[in-house]
Short mmCIF file of C-alpha atoms in Angstrom, two decimals:
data_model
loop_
_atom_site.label_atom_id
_atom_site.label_comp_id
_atom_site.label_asym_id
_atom_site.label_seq_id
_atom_site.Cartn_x
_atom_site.Cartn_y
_atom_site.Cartn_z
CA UNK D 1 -45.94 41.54 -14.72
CA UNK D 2 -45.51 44.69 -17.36
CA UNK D 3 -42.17 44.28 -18.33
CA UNK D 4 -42.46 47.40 -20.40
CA UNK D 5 -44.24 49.86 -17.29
CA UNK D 6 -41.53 48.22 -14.95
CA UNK D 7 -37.97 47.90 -15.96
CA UNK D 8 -39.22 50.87 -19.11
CA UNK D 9 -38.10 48.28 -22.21
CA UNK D 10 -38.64 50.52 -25.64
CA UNK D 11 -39.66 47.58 -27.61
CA UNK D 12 -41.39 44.10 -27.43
CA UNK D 13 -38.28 42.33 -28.90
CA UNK D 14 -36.04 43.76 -26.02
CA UNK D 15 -38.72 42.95 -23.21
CA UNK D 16 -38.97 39.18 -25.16
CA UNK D 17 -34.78 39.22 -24.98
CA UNK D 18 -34.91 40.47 -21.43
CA UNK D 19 -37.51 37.47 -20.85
CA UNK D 20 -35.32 34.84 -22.78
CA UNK D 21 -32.29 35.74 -20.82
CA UNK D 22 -33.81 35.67 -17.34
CA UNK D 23 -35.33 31.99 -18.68
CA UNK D 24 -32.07 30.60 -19.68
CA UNK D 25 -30.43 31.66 -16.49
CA UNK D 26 -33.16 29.79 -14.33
CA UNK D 27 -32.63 26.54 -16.54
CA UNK D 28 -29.08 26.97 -16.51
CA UNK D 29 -29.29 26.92 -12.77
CA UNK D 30 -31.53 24.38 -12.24
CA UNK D 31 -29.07 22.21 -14.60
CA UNK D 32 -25.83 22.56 -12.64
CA UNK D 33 -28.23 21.96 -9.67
CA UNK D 34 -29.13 18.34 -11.26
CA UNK D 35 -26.09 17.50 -12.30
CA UNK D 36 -23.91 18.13 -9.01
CA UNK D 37 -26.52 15.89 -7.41
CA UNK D 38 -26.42 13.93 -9.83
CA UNK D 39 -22.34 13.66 -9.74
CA UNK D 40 -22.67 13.40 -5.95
CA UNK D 41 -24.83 9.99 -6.06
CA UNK D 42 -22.77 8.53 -8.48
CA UNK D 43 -19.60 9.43 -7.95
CA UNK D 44 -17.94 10.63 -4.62
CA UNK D 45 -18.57 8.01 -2.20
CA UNK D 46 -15.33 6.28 -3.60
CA UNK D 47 -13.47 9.48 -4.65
CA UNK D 48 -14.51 11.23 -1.19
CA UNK D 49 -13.41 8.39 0.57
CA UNK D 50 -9.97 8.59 -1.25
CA UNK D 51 -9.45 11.92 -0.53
CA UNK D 52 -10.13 11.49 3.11
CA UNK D 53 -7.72 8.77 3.06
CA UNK D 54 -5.14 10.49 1.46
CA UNK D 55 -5.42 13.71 3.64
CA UNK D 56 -5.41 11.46 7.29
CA UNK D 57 -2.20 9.65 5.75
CA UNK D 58 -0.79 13.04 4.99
CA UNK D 59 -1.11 14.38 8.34
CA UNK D 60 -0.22 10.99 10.01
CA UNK D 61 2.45 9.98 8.79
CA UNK D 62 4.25 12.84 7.36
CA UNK D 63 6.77 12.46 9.56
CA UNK D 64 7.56 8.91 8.70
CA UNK D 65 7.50 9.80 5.13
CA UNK D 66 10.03 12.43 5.09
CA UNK D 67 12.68 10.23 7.64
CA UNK D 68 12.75 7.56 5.04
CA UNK D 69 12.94 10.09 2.45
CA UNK D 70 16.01 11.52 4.33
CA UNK D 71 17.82 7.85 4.85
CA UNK D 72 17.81 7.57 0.88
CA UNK D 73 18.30 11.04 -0.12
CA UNK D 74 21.67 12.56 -1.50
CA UNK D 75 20.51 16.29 -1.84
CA UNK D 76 17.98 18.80 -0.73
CA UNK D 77 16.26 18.98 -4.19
CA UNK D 78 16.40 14.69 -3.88
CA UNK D 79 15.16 14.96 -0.70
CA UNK D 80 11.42 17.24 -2.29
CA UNK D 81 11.68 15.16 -5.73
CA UNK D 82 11.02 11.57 -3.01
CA UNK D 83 9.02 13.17 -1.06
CA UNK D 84 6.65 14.45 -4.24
CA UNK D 85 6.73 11.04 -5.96
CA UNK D 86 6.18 8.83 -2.63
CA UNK D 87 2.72 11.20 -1.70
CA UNK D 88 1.73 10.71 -5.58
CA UNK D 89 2.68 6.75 -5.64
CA UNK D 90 0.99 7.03 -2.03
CA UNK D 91 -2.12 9.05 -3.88
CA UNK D 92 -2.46 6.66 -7.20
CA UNK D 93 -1.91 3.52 -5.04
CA UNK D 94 -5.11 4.28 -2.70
CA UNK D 95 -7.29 2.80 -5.03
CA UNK D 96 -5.15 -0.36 -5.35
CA UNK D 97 -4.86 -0.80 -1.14
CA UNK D 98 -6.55 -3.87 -0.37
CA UNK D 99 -6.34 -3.36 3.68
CA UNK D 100 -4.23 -6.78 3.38
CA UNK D 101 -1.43 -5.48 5.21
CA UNK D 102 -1.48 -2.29 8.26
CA UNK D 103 -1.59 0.97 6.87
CA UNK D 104 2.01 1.76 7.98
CA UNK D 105 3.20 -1.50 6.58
CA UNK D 106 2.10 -0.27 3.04
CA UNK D 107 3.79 3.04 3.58
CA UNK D 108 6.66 1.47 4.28
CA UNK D 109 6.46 -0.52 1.25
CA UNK D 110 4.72 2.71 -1.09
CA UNK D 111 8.06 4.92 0.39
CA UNK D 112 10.90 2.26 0.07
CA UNK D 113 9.61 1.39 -3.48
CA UNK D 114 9.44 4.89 -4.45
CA UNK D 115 13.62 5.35 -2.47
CA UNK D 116 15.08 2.46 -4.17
CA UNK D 117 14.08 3.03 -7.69
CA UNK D 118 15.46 7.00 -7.75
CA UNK D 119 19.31 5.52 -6.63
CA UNK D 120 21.92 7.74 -7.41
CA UNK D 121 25.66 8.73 -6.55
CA UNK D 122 26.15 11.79 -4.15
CA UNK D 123 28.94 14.65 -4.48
CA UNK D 124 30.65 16.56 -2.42
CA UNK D 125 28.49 19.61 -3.27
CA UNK D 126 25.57 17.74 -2.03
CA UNK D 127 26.94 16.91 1.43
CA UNK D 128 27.01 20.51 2.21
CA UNK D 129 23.02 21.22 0.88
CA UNK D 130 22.18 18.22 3.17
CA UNK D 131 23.67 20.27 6.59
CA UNK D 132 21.69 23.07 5.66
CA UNK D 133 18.64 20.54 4.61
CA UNK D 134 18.90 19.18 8.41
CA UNK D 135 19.09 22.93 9.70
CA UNK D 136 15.29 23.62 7.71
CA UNK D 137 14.19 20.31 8.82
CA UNK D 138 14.67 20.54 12.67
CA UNK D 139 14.58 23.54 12.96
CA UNK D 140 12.47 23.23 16.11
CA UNK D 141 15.36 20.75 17.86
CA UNK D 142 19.10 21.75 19.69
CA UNK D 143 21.83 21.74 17.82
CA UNK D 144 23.28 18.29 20.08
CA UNK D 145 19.90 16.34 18.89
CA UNK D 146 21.00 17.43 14.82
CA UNK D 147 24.08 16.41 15.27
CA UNK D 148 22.58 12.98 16.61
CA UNK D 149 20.44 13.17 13.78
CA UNK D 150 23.17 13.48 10.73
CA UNK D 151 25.26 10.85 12.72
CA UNK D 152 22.10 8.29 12.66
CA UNK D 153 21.30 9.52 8.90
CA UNK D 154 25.10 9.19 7.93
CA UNK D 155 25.29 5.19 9.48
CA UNK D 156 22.27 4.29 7.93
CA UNK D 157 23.21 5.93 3.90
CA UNK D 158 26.47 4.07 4.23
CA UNK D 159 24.26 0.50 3.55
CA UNK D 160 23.23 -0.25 0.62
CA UNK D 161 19.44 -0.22 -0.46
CA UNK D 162 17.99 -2.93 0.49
CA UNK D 163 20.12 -3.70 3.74
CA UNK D 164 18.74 -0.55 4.70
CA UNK D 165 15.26 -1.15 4.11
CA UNK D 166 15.41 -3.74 6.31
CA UNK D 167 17.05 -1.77 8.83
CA UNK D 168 14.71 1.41 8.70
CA UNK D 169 11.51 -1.11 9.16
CA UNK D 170 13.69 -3.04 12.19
CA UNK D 171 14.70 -0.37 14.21
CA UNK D 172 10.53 0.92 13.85
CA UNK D 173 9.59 -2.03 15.34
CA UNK D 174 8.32 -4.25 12.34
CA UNK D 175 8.17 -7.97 12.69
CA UNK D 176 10.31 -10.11 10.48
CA UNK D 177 7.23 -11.21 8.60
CA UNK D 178 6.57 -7.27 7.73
CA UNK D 179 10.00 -6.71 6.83
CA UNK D 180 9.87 -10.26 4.67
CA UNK D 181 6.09 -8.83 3.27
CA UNK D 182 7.55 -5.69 2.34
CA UNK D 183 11.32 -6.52 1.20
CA UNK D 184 10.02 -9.76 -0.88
CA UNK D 185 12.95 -11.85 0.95
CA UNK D 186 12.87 -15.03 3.05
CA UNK D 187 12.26 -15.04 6.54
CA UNK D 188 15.91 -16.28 6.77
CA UNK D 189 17.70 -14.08 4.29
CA UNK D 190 15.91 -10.89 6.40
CA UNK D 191 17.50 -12.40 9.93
CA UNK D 192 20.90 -13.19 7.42
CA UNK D 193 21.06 -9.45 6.19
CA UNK D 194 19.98 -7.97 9.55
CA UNK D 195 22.49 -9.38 11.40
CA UNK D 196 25.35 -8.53 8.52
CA UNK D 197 23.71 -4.84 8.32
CA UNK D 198 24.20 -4.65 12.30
CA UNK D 199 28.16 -5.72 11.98
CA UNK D 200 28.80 -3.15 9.17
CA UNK D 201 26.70 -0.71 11.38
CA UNK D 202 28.95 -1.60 14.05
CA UNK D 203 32.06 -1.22 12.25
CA UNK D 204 30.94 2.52 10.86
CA UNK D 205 29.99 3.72 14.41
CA UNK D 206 33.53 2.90 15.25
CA UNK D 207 35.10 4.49 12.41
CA UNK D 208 33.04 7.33 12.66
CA UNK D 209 33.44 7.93 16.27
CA UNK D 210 37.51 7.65 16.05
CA UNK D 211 36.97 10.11 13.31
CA UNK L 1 25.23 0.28 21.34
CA UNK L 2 24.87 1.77 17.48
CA UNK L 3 21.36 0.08 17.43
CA UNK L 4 20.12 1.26 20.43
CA UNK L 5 21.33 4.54 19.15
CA UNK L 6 19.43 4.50 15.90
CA UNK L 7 15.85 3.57 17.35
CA UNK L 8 16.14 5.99 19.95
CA UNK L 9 17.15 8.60 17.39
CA UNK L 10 14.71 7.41 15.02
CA UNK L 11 11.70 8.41 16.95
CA UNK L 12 12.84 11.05 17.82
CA UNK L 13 13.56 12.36 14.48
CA UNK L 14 10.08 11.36 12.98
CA UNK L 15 8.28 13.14 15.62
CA UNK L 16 10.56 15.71 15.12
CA UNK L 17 10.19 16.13 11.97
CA UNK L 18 6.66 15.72 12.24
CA UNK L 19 6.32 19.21 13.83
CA UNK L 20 8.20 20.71 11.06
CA UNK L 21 6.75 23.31 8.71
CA UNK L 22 8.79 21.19 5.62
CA UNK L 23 7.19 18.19 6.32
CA UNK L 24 3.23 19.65 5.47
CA UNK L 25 4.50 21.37 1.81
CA UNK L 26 1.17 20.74 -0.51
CA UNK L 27 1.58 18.09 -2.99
CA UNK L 28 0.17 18.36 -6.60
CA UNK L 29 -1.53 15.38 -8.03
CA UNK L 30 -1.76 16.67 -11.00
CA UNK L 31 2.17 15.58 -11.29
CA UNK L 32 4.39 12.60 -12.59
CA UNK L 33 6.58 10.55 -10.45
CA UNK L 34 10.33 10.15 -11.79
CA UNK L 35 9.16 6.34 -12.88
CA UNK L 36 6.43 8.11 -15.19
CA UNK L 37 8.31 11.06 -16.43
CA UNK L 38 10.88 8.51 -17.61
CA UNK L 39 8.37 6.05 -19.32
CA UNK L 40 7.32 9.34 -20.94
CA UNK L 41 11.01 9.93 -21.95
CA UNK L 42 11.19 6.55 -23.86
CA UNK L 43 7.61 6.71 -25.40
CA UNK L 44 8.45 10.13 -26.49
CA UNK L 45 11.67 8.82 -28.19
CA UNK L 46 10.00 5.94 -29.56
CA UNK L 47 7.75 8.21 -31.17
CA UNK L 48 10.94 10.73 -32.92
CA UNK L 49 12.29 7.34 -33.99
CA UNK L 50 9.21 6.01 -35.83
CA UNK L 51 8.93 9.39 -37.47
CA UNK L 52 11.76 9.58 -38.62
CA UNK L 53 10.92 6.76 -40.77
CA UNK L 54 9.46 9.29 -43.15
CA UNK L 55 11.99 11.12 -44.12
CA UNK L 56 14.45 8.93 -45.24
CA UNK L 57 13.44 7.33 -48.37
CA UNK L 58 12.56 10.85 -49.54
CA UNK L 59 16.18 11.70 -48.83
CA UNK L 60 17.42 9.00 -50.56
CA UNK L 61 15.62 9.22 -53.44
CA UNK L 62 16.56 13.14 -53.59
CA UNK L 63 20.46 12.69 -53.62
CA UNK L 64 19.63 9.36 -56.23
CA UNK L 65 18.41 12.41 -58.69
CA UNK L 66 22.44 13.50 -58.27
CA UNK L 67 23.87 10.84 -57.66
CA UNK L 68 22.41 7.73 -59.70
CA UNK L 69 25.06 5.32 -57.96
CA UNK L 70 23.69 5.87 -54.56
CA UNK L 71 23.70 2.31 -53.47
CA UNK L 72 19.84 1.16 -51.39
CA UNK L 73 22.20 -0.28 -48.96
CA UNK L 74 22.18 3.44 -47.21
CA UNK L 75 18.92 4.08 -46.48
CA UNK L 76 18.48 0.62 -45.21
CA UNK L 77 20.79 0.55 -42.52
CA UNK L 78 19.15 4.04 -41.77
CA UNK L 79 15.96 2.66 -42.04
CA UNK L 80 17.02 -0.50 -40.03
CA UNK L 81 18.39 1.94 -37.23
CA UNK L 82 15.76 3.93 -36.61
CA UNK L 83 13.05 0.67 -36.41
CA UNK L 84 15.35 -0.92 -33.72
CA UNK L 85 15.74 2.14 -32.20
CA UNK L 86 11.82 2.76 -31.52
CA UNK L 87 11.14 -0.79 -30.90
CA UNK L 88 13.77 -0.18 -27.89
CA UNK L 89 12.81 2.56 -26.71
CA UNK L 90 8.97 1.02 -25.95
CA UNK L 91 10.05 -2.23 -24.67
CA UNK L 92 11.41 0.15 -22.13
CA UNK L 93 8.83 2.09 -21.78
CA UNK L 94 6.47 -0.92 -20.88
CA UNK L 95 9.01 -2.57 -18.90
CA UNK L 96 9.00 0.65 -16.95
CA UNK L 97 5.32 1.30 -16.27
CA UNK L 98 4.93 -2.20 -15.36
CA UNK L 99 6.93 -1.10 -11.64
CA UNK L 100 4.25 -0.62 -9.93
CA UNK L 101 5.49 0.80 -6.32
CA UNK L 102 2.40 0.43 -4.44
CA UNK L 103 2.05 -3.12 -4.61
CA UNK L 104 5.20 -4.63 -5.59
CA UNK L 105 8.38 -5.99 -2.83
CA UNK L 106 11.11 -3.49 -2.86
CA UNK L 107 13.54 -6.35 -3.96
CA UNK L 108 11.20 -6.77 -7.23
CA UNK L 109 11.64 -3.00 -7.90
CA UNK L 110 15.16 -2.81 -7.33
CA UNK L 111 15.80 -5.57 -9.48
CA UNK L 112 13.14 -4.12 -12.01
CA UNK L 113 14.98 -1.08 -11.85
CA UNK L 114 18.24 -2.24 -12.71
CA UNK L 115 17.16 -4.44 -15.25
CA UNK L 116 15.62 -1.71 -17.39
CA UNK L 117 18.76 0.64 -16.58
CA UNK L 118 21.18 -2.43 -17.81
CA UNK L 119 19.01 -3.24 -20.95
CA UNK L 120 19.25 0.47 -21.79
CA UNK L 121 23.00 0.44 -21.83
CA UNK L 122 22.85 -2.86 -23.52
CA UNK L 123 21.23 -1.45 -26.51
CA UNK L 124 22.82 1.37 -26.43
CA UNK L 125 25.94 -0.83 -27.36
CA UNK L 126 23.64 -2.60 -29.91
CA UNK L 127 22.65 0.51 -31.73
CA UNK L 128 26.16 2.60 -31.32
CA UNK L 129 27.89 0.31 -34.48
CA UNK L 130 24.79 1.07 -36.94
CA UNK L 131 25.06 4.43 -35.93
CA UNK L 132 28.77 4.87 -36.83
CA UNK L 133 27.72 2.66 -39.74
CA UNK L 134 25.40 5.62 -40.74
CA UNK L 135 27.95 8.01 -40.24
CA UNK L 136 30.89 6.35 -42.05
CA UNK L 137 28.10 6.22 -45.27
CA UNK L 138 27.43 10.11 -44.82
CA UNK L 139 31.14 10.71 -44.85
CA UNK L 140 31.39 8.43 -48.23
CA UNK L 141 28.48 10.58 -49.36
CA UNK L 142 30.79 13.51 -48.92
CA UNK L 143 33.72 11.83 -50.21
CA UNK L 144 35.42 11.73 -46.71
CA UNK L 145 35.98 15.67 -47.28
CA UNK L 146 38.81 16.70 -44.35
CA UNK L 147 36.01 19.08 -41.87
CA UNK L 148 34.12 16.17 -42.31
CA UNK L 149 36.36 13.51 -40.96
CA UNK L 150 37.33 15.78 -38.16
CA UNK L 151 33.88 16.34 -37.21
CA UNK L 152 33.56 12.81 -37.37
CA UNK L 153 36.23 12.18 -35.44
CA UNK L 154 35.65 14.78 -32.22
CA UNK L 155 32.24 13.72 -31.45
CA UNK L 156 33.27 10.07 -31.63
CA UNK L 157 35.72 10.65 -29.18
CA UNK L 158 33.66 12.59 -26.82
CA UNK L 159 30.95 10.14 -27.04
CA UNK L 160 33.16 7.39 -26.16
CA UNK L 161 34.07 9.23 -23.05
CA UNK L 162 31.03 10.05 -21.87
CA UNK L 163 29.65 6.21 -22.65
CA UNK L 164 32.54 4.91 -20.83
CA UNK L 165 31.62 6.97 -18.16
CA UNK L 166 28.49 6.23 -17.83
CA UNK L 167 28.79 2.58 -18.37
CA UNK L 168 31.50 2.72 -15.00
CA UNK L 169 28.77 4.43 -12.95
CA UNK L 170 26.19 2.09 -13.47
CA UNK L 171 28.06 -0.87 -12.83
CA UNK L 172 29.49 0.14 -9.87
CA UNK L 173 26.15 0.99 -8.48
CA UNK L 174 24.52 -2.25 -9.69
CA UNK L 175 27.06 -4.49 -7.66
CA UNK L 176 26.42 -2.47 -4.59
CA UNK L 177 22.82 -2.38 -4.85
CA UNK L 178 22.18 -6.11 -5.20
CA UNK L 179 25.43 -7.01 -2.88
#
């Protein structure tokens, strides 16, 4: 082709410029085109398979997630800050998950890990944000099932970390050897604690329905 | 009856929530988890505290140009201060990227937890004498002048208070966590 009778270049070095340009775009093309094949033999399968992962739990168990988040949290902006870190511990952990316990069994664990080690005291202040926090989070549900709702959340924040780890994975259904998998305590110290959790659980529900 | 109450209300809750708009926000990887933003806390003040190494044998040997009677003892405890301070600070830095909440029992991280927090107070109470140490030399530096002493004075006492505090709070919560 005449560059100079088609595209009307006034010189040889601008038609050889023209030229060089068009030939360093094609390359450049043809380079990315390498290396995202290359990148996707190499790299993905793992990565791709990660991000599927992650994106399933997500959607899954989302709702699990953000009810243990609730049992441990004091205030609305707690209640975001555990929900961030669990789906990032959740996130770098993937890699780590050997498939040696279920999938919700090492949520459990990933969320109650990620509860316990963000303990602090609430204020008064705080028990207001978590009404309206309740209001944004049901917002689909009467009024009568809230109010069910904070009374449940209320008896389970008055135990103390652990006894209510044990309680949150009980009343889901776990096994005693989940709960003693993902607590780290004997089988008999979970059945001691359960069973001292239920009489203080007891004893609340009382004092809270005289209230 | 309470039991029966919770797991009822517990399913209930999780597939409400479930539905909710709040519970699908999207989450940035890109971010740190409290565990790591604190770990980045102490390395950061490990850091300060080994750089501040540097300056204080220049300063000492500045006011030794005045004052020829300076004693060596002053920029040692300085010196001292500051290497026991950074040597803290990522011990606990370690210790706290070593909780690893994907794999580990929640009793191990709880105890982990508390651990760290104690040993932080603890060396807080190791380092507070050298520090009031250091400041009792700086007043003799300015010949215990009377804005100095009452400078001294007020942010010892508010210190104390808040310490105290502080110390309170974290006891109370570490008998009811591990009760």
């Amino acid at each position: 082709m005449n560059l100079e009778l088609e595209i009307g270049f006034s010189s040889r070095a601008e038609t050889a410029g023209f030229a060089f340009r068009q030939w360093r775009r094609r390359v450049g093309q043809r380079l990315l085109r390498m290396a995202a094949a290359v990148a996707e033999a190499v790299v993905p399968e793992r990565v791709k398979n990660r991000e599927r992962m992650f994106a399933e739990l997500s959607r899954d168990y989302a709702g699990l997630i953000a009810g243990i988040c609730l049992s441990f949290a004091r205030s609305e902006e707690d209640f975001q800050d555990l929900r961030q870190d669990t789906f990032l511990n959740i996130w770098n952990g993937l890699a780590a998950f050997r498939r040696d316990s279920s999938l919700s069994t090492w949520i459990y664990r990933v969320t109650l890990n990620t509860c316990v080690s963000s303990q602090r005291k609430k204020t008064r202040r705080e028990e207001v944000q978590m009404d309206e926090l309740y209001a944004t989070l049901y917002e689909d549900s009467p009024t009568e099932e809230i109010e069910r709702y904070k009374l449940m959340y209320r008896l389970i924040g008055m135990l103390s970390p652990l006894d209510k780890s044990i309680v949150l994975m009980w009343i889901d259904g776990k096994s005693y050897e989940e709960i003693r998998s993902v607590t780290g305590l004997s089988r008999d110290s979970v059945a001691s604690r359960l069973k001292r959790a239920k009489g203080k659980l007891a004893d609340f529900y009382n004092k809270v329905k005289n209230d | 009856m309470e039991i029966e109450y919770l797991k009822e209300n517990w399913e209930s809750s999780n597939a409400a929530l479930e539905r909710g708009s709040q519970s699908r926000k999207n989450i940035d990887p890109r971010q740190k988890t409290t565990l790591q933003r604190l770990a980045s806390r102490y390395r950061r003040m490990a850091i300060v505290s080994a750089v501040s190494l540097c300056w204080v044998m220049p300063l000492y040997f500045r006011l030794s140009e005045e004052n020829p009677d300076t004693p060596l003892f002053y920029p040692l405890v300085m010196v001292a201060f500051f290497l026991i301070a950074a040597g803290m600070d990522y011990w606990l830095c370690r210790g706290i990227q070593s909780i690893d909440c994907a794999t580990m029992s929640v009793e191990t991280v709880l105890k982990k937890v508390y651990f760290y927090r104690k040993r932080h107070i603890q060396f807080i109470f190791i380092l507070m004498p050298i520090a009031l140490l250091i400041v009792y030399l700086m007043l003799a530096m300015f010949n215990f002048e009377k804005y100095a002493l009452l400078g001294a004075a007020c942010g010892f006492m508010v210190g104390l208070a808040f310490g105290l505090k502080i110390l309170f709070d974290f006891m109370r919560d570490y008998k009811q966590v591990l009760n």
